[in-house]
Structures are given as C-alpha cells and as structure tokens.
Short mmCIF file of C-alpha atoms and ligand atoms in Angstrom, two decimals:
data_model
loop_
_atom_site.label_atom_id
_atom_site.label_comp_id
_atom_site.label_asym_id
_atom_site.label_seq_id
_atom_site.Cartn_x
_atom_site.Cartn_y
_atom_site.Cartn_z
CA UNK A 1 99.66 -6.77 -29.60
CA UNK A 2 99.11 -3.23 -28.27
CA UNK A 3 99.93 -4.38 -24.74
CA UNK A 4 103.09 -6.06 -26.07
CA UNK A 5 104.27 -2.76 -27.58
CA UNK A 6 103.32 -3.67 -31.15
CA UNK A 7 101.77 -1.59 -33.93
CA UNK A 8 98.12 -2.16 -34.85
CA UNK A 9 96.56 -0.43 -37.85
CA UNK A 10 92.84 0.04 -37.45
CA UNK A 11 89.91 1.60 -39.32
CA UNK A 12 88.21 4.82 -38.25
CA UNK A 13 85.44 6.77 -39.93
CA UNK A 14 88.00 9.27 -41.29
CA UNK A 15 91.11 7.35 -42.38
CA UNK A 16 93.02 4.31 -41.07
CA UNK A 17 95.29 4.88 -38.07
CA UNK A 18 98.63 3.30 -37.10
CA UNK A 19 98.13 2.61 -33.40
CA UNK A 20 100.43 2.13 -30.43
CA UNK A 21 100.02 2.27 -26.65
CA UNK A 22 100.03 6.00 -25.81
CA UNK A 23 101.90 5.31 -22.55
CA UNK A 24 104.72 3.24 -24.11
CA UNK A 25 107.64 5.36 -25.43
CA UNK A 26 109.31 2.45 -27.27
CA UNK A 27 106.11 1.53 -29.08
CA UNK A 28 105.52 5.19 -29.97
CA UNK A 29 109.03 5.55 -31.41
CA UNK A 30 108.23 2.63 -33.71
CA UNK A 31 105.23 4.59 -35.06
CA UNK A 32 107.44 7.52 -36.05
CA UNK A 33 110.03 5.16 -37.57
CA UNK A 34 107.40 3.23 -39.55
CA UNK A 35 105.98 6.42 -41.06
CA UNK A 36 109.33 8.13 -41.58
CA UNK A 37 107.83 10.97 -39.57
CA UNK A 38 109.89 13.48 -37.54
CA UNK A 39 109.47 12.85 -33.80
CA UNK A 40 108.42 16.48 -33.31
CA UNK A 41 105.09 15.90 -35.12
CA UNK A 42 102.56 14.98 -32.41
CA UNK A 43 100.18 12.01 -32.59
CA UNK A 44 96.44 11.98 -31.79
CA UNK A 45 95.46 9.79 -28.82
CA UNK A 46 92.28 7.77 -29.42
CA UNK A 47 89.97 6.94 -26.51
CA UNK A 48 87.09 4.48 -26.06
CA UNK A 49 84.64 7.02 -24.64
CA UNK A 50 84.19 10.51 -23.20
CA UNK A 51 84.14 9.26 -19.61
CA UNK A 52 87.92 8.77 -19.59
CA UNK A 53 88.69 12.30 -20.83
CA UNK A 54 90.15 13.43 -17.50
CA UNK A 55 92.50 10.43 -17.43
CA UNK A 56 94.32 11.78 -20.49
CA UNK A 57 94.00 15.58 -20.24
CA UNK A 58 94.44 18.10 -17.42
CA UNK A 59 92.34 21.20 -16.75
CA UNK A 60 89.60 20.05 -19.15
CA UNK A 61 87.44 23.12 -19.90
CA UNK A 62 83.63 23.03 -20.09
CA UNK A 63 83.92 23.72 -23.81
CA UNK A 64 85.66 20.36 -24.30
CA UNK A 65 82.90 18.52 -22.44
CA UNK A 66 80.24 20.25 -24.51
CA UNK A 67 81.99 19.37 -27.77
CA UNK A 68 82.59 15.78 -26.66
CA UNK A 69 78.88 15.42 -25.81
CA UNK A 70 77.91 16.83 -29.19
CA UNK A 71 80.44 15.22 -31.52
CA UNK A 72 82.03 12.12 -29.94
CA UNK A 73 82.25 9.47 -31.17
CA UNK A 74 83.06 11.37 -34.34
CA UNK A 75 85.60 13.11 -36.59
CA UNK A 76 86.71 15.75 -34.08
CA UNK A 77 90.11 16.00 -32.37
CA UNK A 78 90.43 18.40 -29.42
CA UNK A 79 93.77 19.82 -28.30
CA UNK A 80 93.89 19.98 -24.49
CA UNK A 81 96.55 20.11 -21.76
CA UNK A 82 98.46 16.82 -21.82
CA UNK A 83 97.66 14.53 -18.89
CA UNK A 84 100.52 12.79 -17.05
CA UNK A 85 99.64 9.36 -18.47
CA UNK A 86 100.30 10.44 -22.05
CA UNK A 87 103.90 9.79 -22.99
CA UNK A 88 105.60 13.01 -24.15
CA UNK A 89 106.87 10.94 -27.07
CA UNK A 90 103.27 10.84 -28.35
CA UNK A 91 102.97 14.63 -28.30
CA UNK A 92 106.37 15.39 -29.78
CA UNK A 93 107.37 16.89 -26.43
CA UNK A 94 104.44 19.34 -26.37
CA UNK A 95 102.40 19.97 -23.25
CA UNK A 96 99.17 19.69 -25.24
CA UNK A 97 97.55 16.48 -26.48
CA UNK A 98 95.10 15.79 -29.29
CA UNK A 99 92.26 13.50 -28.15
CA UNK A 100 89.50 11.85 -30.12
CA UNK A 101 86.85 9.11 -29.80
CA UNK A 102 86.43 7.67 -33.31
CA UNK A 103 83.00 6.68 -34.66
CA UNK A 104 83.86 3.21 -35.90
CA UNK A 105 82.67 -0.04 -34.40
CA UNK A 106 85.99 -1.88 -34.89
CA UNK A 107 88.04 1.00 -33.50
CA UNK A 108 85.78 1.32 -30.47
CA UNK A 109 85.91 -2.42 -29.83
CA UNK A 110 89.71 -2.34 -30.01
CA UNK A 111 89.92 0.67 -27.68
CA UNK A 112 87.43 -0.84 -25.27
CA UNK A 113 89.22 -4.18 -25.04
CA UNK A 114 92.67 -2.57 -24.80
CA UNK A 115 91.41 -0.29 -22.07
CA UNK A 116 93.92 2.51 -22.63
CA UNK A 117 94.73 5.34 -25.02
CA UNK A 118 95.92 4.45 -28.51
CA UNK A 119 98.16 7.02 -30.17
CA UNK A 120 97.64 6.84 -33.92
CA UNK A 121 98.59 9.00 -36.86
CA UNK A 122 97.21 8.18 -40.28
CA UNK A 123 98.71 4.86 -41.37
CA UNK A 124 100.70 6.14 -44.36
CA UNK A 125 104.28 7.18 -45.08
CA UNK A 126 104.95 10.75 -43.89
CA UNK A 127 103.83 13.34 -46.44
CA UNK A 128 101.94 10.82 -48.54
CA UNK A 129 98.27 10.09 -49.12
CA UNK A 130 96.27 8.89 -46.11
CA UNK A 131 94.87 5.35 -46.26
CA UNK A 132 91.11 4.82 -46.49
CA UNK A 133 91.22 1.03 -46.87
CA UNK A 134 93.18 -1.78 -45.20
CA UNK A 135 94.77 -2.49 -48.59
CA UNK A 136 96.20 1.05 -48.64
CA UNK A 137 97.81 0.40 -45.25
CA UNK A 138 99.34 -2.85 -46.42
CA UNK A 139 100.65 -1.16 -49.56
CA UNK A 140 102.41 1.54 -47.49
CA UNK A 141 103.45 -0.16 -44.26
CA UNK A 142 103.22 -3.95 -44.63
CA UNK A 143 106.69 -4.56 -43.18
CA UNK A 144 106.36 -2.24 -40.21
CA UNK A 145 102.92 -3.07 -38.85
CA UNK A 146 102.11 -6.12 -36.72
CA UNK A 147 98.34 -6.28 -37.31
CA UNK A 148 96.00 -4.60 -39.78
CA UNK A 149 92.31 -4.67 -38.85
CA UNK A 150 90.14 -4.49 -41.98
CA UNK A 151 86.98 -2.48 -41.43
CA UNK A 152 86.23 -1.73 -45.08
CA UNK A 153 86.49 1.70 -46.74
CA UNK A 154 86.51 4.70 -44.38
CA UNK A 155 83.14 6.47 -44.61
CA UNK A 156 84.24 10.12 -44.26
CA UNK A 157 87.53 9.83 -46.14
CA UNK A 158 89.39 12.93 -44.87
CA UNK A 159 91.06 13.36 -41.48
CA UNK A 160 89.30 14.70 -38.40
CA UNK A 161 88.72 18.38 -37.69
CA UNK A 162 91.30 19.57 -35.15
CA UNK A 163 90.19 22.28 -32.69
CA UNK A 164 92.66 23.80 -30.25
CA UNK A 165 90.97 24.50 -26.89
CA UNK A 166 94.15 25.67 -25.16
CA UNK A 167 94.08 29.14 -26.76
CA UNK A 168 92.14 32.21 -25.70
CA UNK A 169 89.63 31.44 -28.40
CA UNK A 170 88.77 27.95 -29.73
CA UNK A 171 90.64 27.67 -33.02
CA UNK A 172 90.29 25.15 -35.82
CA UNK A 173 93.77 24.05 -36.96
CA UNK A 174 92.71 21.45 -39.53
CA UNK A 175 89.48 21.45 -41.51
CA UNK A 176 87.34 18.32 -41.54
CA UNK A 177 83.78 17.07 -41.71
CA UNK A 178 82.82 19.08 -38.60
CA UNK A 179 83.04 22.79 -39.42
CA UNK A 180 83.93 25.81 -37.28
CA UNK A 181 80.25 26.82 -37.57
CA UNK A 182 79.18 23.40 -36.21
CA UNK A 183 81.53 23.88 -33.23
CA UNK A 184 80.44 27.48 -32.70
CA UNK A 185 76.77 26.48 -32.63
CA UNK A 186 77.45 24.15 -29.69
CA UNK A 187 79.77 26.53 -27.83
CA UNK A 188 77.69 29.65 -28.36
CA UNK A 189 80.81 31.58 -29.34
CA UNK A 190 82.66 32.21 -32.55
CA UNK A 191 85.31 29.64 -33.37
CA UNK A 192 88.36 30.92 -35.20
CA UNK A 193 89.94 29.14 -38.14
CA UNK A 194 93.72 29.30 -38.15
CA UNK A 195 94.89 31.19 -41.20
CA UNK A 196 98.32 31.66 -42.66
CA UNK A 197 98.43 35.29 -41.47
CA UNK A 198 101.49 35.74 -39.23
CA UNK A 199 99.42 37.75 -36.74
CA UNK A 200 97.19 34.76 -36.07
CA UNK A 201 100.04 32.43 -35.19
CA UNK A 202 100.76 33.38 -31.60
CA UNK A 203 102.00 29.87 -30.87
CA UNK A 204 103.92 27.40 -33.00
CA UNK A 205 101.68 24.91 -34.76
CA UNK A 206 102.84 21.77 -36.54
CA UNK A 207 103.34 22.81 -40.16
CA UNK A 208 101.74 19.70 -41.60
CA UNK A 209 98.46 20.83 -40.00
CA UNK A 210 98.26 24.43 -41.05
CA UNK A 211 100.87 24.92 -43.75
CA UNK A 212 102.93 28.10 -43.93
CA UNK A 213 102.57 31.14 -46.17
CA UNK A 214 100.04 30.90 -49.00
CA UNK A 215 101.65 29.39 -52.08
CA UNK A 216 104.38 27.73 -50.05
CA UNK A 217 102.15 25.31 -48.14
CA UNK A 218 104.02 22.35 -46.74
CA UNK A 219 103.70 19.55 -49.25
CA UNK A 220 101.44 16.93 -47.72
CA UNK A 221 98.80 14.45 -48.74
CA UNK A 222 100.85 14.19 -51.94
CA UNK A 223 100.71 11.42 -54.51
CA UNK A 224 103.73 10.87 -56.77
CA UNK A 225 101.80 12.57 -59.60
CA UNK A 226 102.03 16.35 -59.84
CA UNK A 227 98.63 17.71 -58.78
CA UNK A 228 97.34 20.84 -60.55
CA UNK A 229 94.05 22.48 -59.56
CA UNK A 230 92.04 23.59 -62.60
CA UNK A 231 88.58 25.09 -63.15
CA UNK A 232 86.11 22.75 -64.82
CA UNK A 233 85.93 24.97 -67.91
CA UNK A 234 89.71 24.96 -68.44
CA UNK A 235 90.48 21.24 -68.11
CA UNK A 236 90.30 20.42 -71.81
CA UNK A 237 92.61 23.28 -72.80
CA UNK A 238 95.04 22.58 -69.99
CA UNK A 239 95.22 18.86 -70.84
CA UNK A 240 95.90 19.73 -74.48
CA UNK A 241 98.72 22.09 -73.47
CA UNK A 242 100.38 19.63 -71.09
CA UNK A 243 100.06 16.39 -73.09
CA UNK A 244 102.52 17.04 -75.96
CA UNK A 245 105.43 17.03 -73.52
CA UNK A 246 105.29 13.24 -73.27
CA UNK A 247 103.61 13.25 -69.90
CA UNK A 248 100.71 11.02 -68.92
CA UNK A 249 97.82 13.34 -68.07
CA UNK A 250 94.97 12.37 -65.74
CA UNK A 251 91.78 14.17 -64.76
CA UNK A 252 89.85 13.99 -61.48
CA UNK A 253 86.61 15.96 -61.28
CA UNK A 254 83.17 15.94 -59.65
CA UNK A 255 81.47 15.35 -63.01
CA UNK A 256 82.49 13.97 -66.41
CA UNK A 257 84.46 16.34 -68.66
CA UNK A 258 83.34 16.58 -72.30
CA UNK A 259 85.86 16.83 -75.11
CA UNK A 260 89.03 15.35 -73.58
CA UNK A 261 91.41 13.79 -76.07
CA UNK A 262 91.56 9.97 -75.88
CA UNK A 263 95.08 9.74 -74.41
CA UNK A 264 94.00 11.65 -71.30
CA UNK A 265 93.07 9.28 -68.46
CA UNK A 266 89.79 10.41 -66.92
CA UNK A 267 89.30 8.88 -63.46
CA UNK A 268 85.72 8.01 -62.52
CA UNK A 269 84.03 11.27 -61.38
CA UNK A 270 83.77 11.76 -57.63
CA UNK A 271 80.51 13.70 -57.36
CA UNK A 272 79.47 16.20 -54.71
CA UNK A 273 81.53 17.06 -51.60
CA UNK A 274 80.60 14.15 -49.28
CA UNK A 275 81.31 11.58 -51.96
CA UNK A 276 84.36 13.56 -53.14
CA UNK A 277 85.83 13.37 -49.64
CA UNK A 278 85.01 9.67 -49.38
CA UNK A 279 86.78 8.83 -52.67
CA UNK A 280 89.57 11.43 -52.81
CA UNK A 281 92.50 9.46 -51.40
CA UNK A 282 91.61 6.25 -53.25
CA UNK A 283 91.58 8.24 -56.51
CA UNK A 284 94.96 9.89 -55.77
CA UNK A 285 96.45 6.45 -55.13
CA UNK A 286 94.83 5.12 -58.31
CA UNK A 287 96.45 7.95 -60.28
CA UNK A 288 99.87 6.72 -59.12
CA UNK A 289 99.09 3.09 -59.95
CA UNK A 290 98.12 4.16 -63.48
CA UNK A 291 101.42 6.00 -63.94
CA UNK A 292 99.81 9.43 -64.29
CA UNK A 293 102.48 12.17 -64.29
CA UNK A 294 100.20 15.21 -64.06
CA UNK A 295 96.77 14.97 -62.42
CA UNK A 296 94.42 17.84 -63.27
CA UNK A 297 91.95 18.16 -60.41
CA UNK A 298 88.69 20.11 -60.42
CA UNK A 299 87.99 20.89 -56.75
CA UNK A 300 84.52 20.63 -55.15
CA UNK A 301 82.48 23.58 -53.88
CA UNK A 302 84.30 24.90 -50.81
CA UNK A 303 81.41 24.63 -48.33
CA UNK A 304 81.24 22.19 -45.38
CA UNK A 305 83.40 19.13 -45.96
CA UNK A 306 84.15 20.57 -49.42
CA UNK A 307 86.41 23.11 -47.68
CA UNK A 308 88.38 20.24 -46.11
CA UNK A 309 88.75 18.61 -49.52
CA UNK A 310 89.96 21.89 -51.06
CA UNK A 311 92.46 22.26 -48.20
CA UNK A 312 93.89 18.76 -48.80
CA UNK A 313 94.05 19.36 -52.55
CA UNK A 314 95.94 22.64 -52.08
CA UNK A 315 98.52 20.82 -49.98
CA UNK A 316 98.72 17.90 -52.43
CA UNK A 317 99.31 20.47 -55.19
CA UNK A 318 101.95 22.35 -53.18
CA UNK A 319 104.46 19.55 -53.74
O1 TXA B 401 91.18 11.56 -38.56
C1 TXA B 401 92.25 11.60 -37.96
O2 TXA B 401 92.55 12.53 -37.21
C2 TXA B 401 93.22 10.45 -38.19
C3 TXA B 401 92.62 9.17 -37.57
C4 TXA B 401 93.57 8.01 -37.59
O3 TXA B 401 92.19 9.46 -36.26
N1 TXA B 401 94.51 10.73 -37.62
C5 TXA B 401 95.35 11.63 -38.16
O4 TXA B 401 96.57 11.71 -37.52
O5 TXA B 401 95.08 12.30 -39.14
P1 TXA B 401 97.84 12.44 -38.14
O6 TXA B 401 98.94 12.19 -37.18
O7 TXA B 401 98.07 11.98 -39.52
O8 TXA B 401 97.45 13.93 -38.11
C6 TXA B 401 97.28 14.53 -36.85
C7 TXA B 401 97.73 15.95 -36.91
C8 TXA B 401 99.22 16.04 -37.12
O9 TXA B 401 99.45 16.86 -38.25
C9 TXA B 401 99.75 16.68 -35.87
O10 TXA B 401 100.76 17.61 -36.16
C10 TXA B 401 98.51 17.33 -35.26
O11 TXA B 401 97.44 16.53 -35.67
N2 TXA B 401 98.56 17.31 -33.80
C11 TXA B 401 98.35 16.24 -33.00
N3 TXA B 401 98.54 16.58 -31.70
C12 TXA B 401 98.87 17.88 -31.69
C13 TXA B 401 99.23 18.82 -30.68
N4 TXA B 401 99.28 18.47 -29.39
N5 TXA B 401 99.52 20.09 -31.05
C14 TXA B 401 99.48 20.47 -32.35
N6 TXA B 401 99.18 19.62 -33.36
C15 TXA B 401 98.88 18.36 -33.04
MG1 MG B 402 98.53 12.11 -41.47
#
C-alpha cells in the first residue's frame, strides 16, 4: 500500500502515525488532506535503522550519530539538513528534515519491508488529540486511511522529543520522554530548550511545535471540552463554581479527589508522570465521549516526561 501511494496508519511507542512514502509527493499531499493540516507544517520521516541516516539527510554532524547510537530506536526526532531523496512536500518546503527510528516492533517491521522512508505525522485531525490506539485512528480518519495496523496501546503516550541539530547549539523544540539533560549527557554540551522569548527564536519554527507568546499558545492537542489547569487543592471549589452554569464538569488528576459533588464526572486517576503520559490522550478522548464541557485537569510534577505532559496540557488548555 505504501508503494502504491496509499496511507498506512501504524503504531509507534509514542503515538500512532499516518504514514506515506516520503519520496512520493502525491501520497504526501493525501496525508495533509486527511489531517486537514496546512501543507507548511512539516512531517517527520521514519526510518528502519540508523545505517540509512545519510540516505535521508545531508551534512550529518557527529552529534546526530552520537544521539542516534544512544537513543534510536526511540522517542527522539532529530532535525537535520534535508537529503535529496526526501520530497520537499514532506518538509513543508523547508531545507531541514525531522528523522526518527521508532521503537516499535510493528513499525520497524513495516519500515524494514517497505525499505524506504515513511513520512508520518500523528494520525489525528489537525489540532486535535493524538491517537494512542488503533481505535483512535479509526475514529478520526477511517475514511481517509487505507490500512490501520493495530499494535495495541502506545507505551509512551506523548509525541517524540524534537531536537534541532541545524542550529549553533542543539535545541529541543518539543519536549518528550527524552529530556534535554538526557541529550546533553550524551553530547557533553548543554542542550538548549526553545522558549517563547523572542530573542531565542532566530529562525522560524512551526508554531504547533513551540507555541507563541506565553498565554497565547497555539491551540493544539485539544479535545472538544474546555481544558482548565487547576491545583489539586482547588479542584473541589472550582468544580462547585463552574457546575451551576449547566455545564458538565469533569476532573482528571493523578490521584483521587475527595469531596467532589456527585454530578462531577471524575475520570479514573492517571497516577505518576510515566503513567500520566501513557493515559493522557485516551482520557482526553474519553472526556469528549462522555459529553464533558469543562475538564478540570491537575497536572503532574513537571520533571522528566512530566514536563512534556505539562506542555501538552498547556496547549490543550490554550484553546
Ligand atoms: O512521536 C512522534 O513524533 C509522532 C510519531 C508518529 O512518530 N509523530 C508526530 O508527528 O508527532 P507530528 O507531525 O504530529 O508532529 C511533528 C512536529 C510537527 O509539529 C512539525 O511542525 C515538526 O514536528 N517538524 C517536523 N519536521 C520539522 C522541520 N523540518 N522543521 C521544524 N519542525 C518540524
Ligand atoms: Mg501531531
């Protein structure tokens, strides 16, 4: 199906991807159309192994080889100079390309048998919640996708860390399971994390990755429900204030909340950061299925993958 220019959704350890042949412009245009995504938002190209890195990127620096050795297969995307084989349609016309070898048996088998690069964004409608099961993909994109490979629930649950290696200093553009400190430990140099400070943005970066000014973050990862971030200790009061307006109130938190009134829908607690990340998107989708209007969310501790969860929640709340 990939060779025929079709769309194949497949599992990875982070979220499900919507794949197309990274050298086929017509197939790639179908990916953007299926997602309702602007063609200027670049796609990540997935590879079967590190050995083919130079087939897909030019001027690969030693830092990229070191990170590939340390973290691939795994939830790390590296931005490098786009190689000639990558269709510019995949990169939204940019001269950089995001590359990643996913740590999932089914994905690796698919990539290995296909033998080329598979460009794949998360397999959801643009701006919505990423899919962590095959059922989520079917719910979002059933009509547009030719094949959905079911590999069970994604283990990590949030998208890969993106590190830009085309800048003067390696810079994390999207937080994920692999932290800037993890990358810095391998590289032996400090890795920057892109912030919303104008001074840090010397080059344009896709706004769905990094957001814009604080408080006006691009809405992304958003369920239909309005997401409000609340401290654990304030959930009961906040729910009581919001409920009388005829809205269905839901709560998502690491641990159970005592003292909620019975009409508030408490989703099953999501636990500590690893488990929180694993369950986050399924819970956001569940909130919509239950008709929740306002979802009060208690974020996890912001360390490690917890920081990636907080980042996604801030963007979900920005809508
Ligand atoms: O975990 C993941 O990375 C998942 C799985 C399927 O691999 N993929 C994923 O793709 O999250 P997507 O398209 O939903 O998010 C990739 C992000 C986009 O926001 C895009 O703007 C950014 O990566 N990106 C990709 N290539 C880029 C480039 N050359 N320059 C700047 N940003 C890039
Ligand atoms: Mg996405």
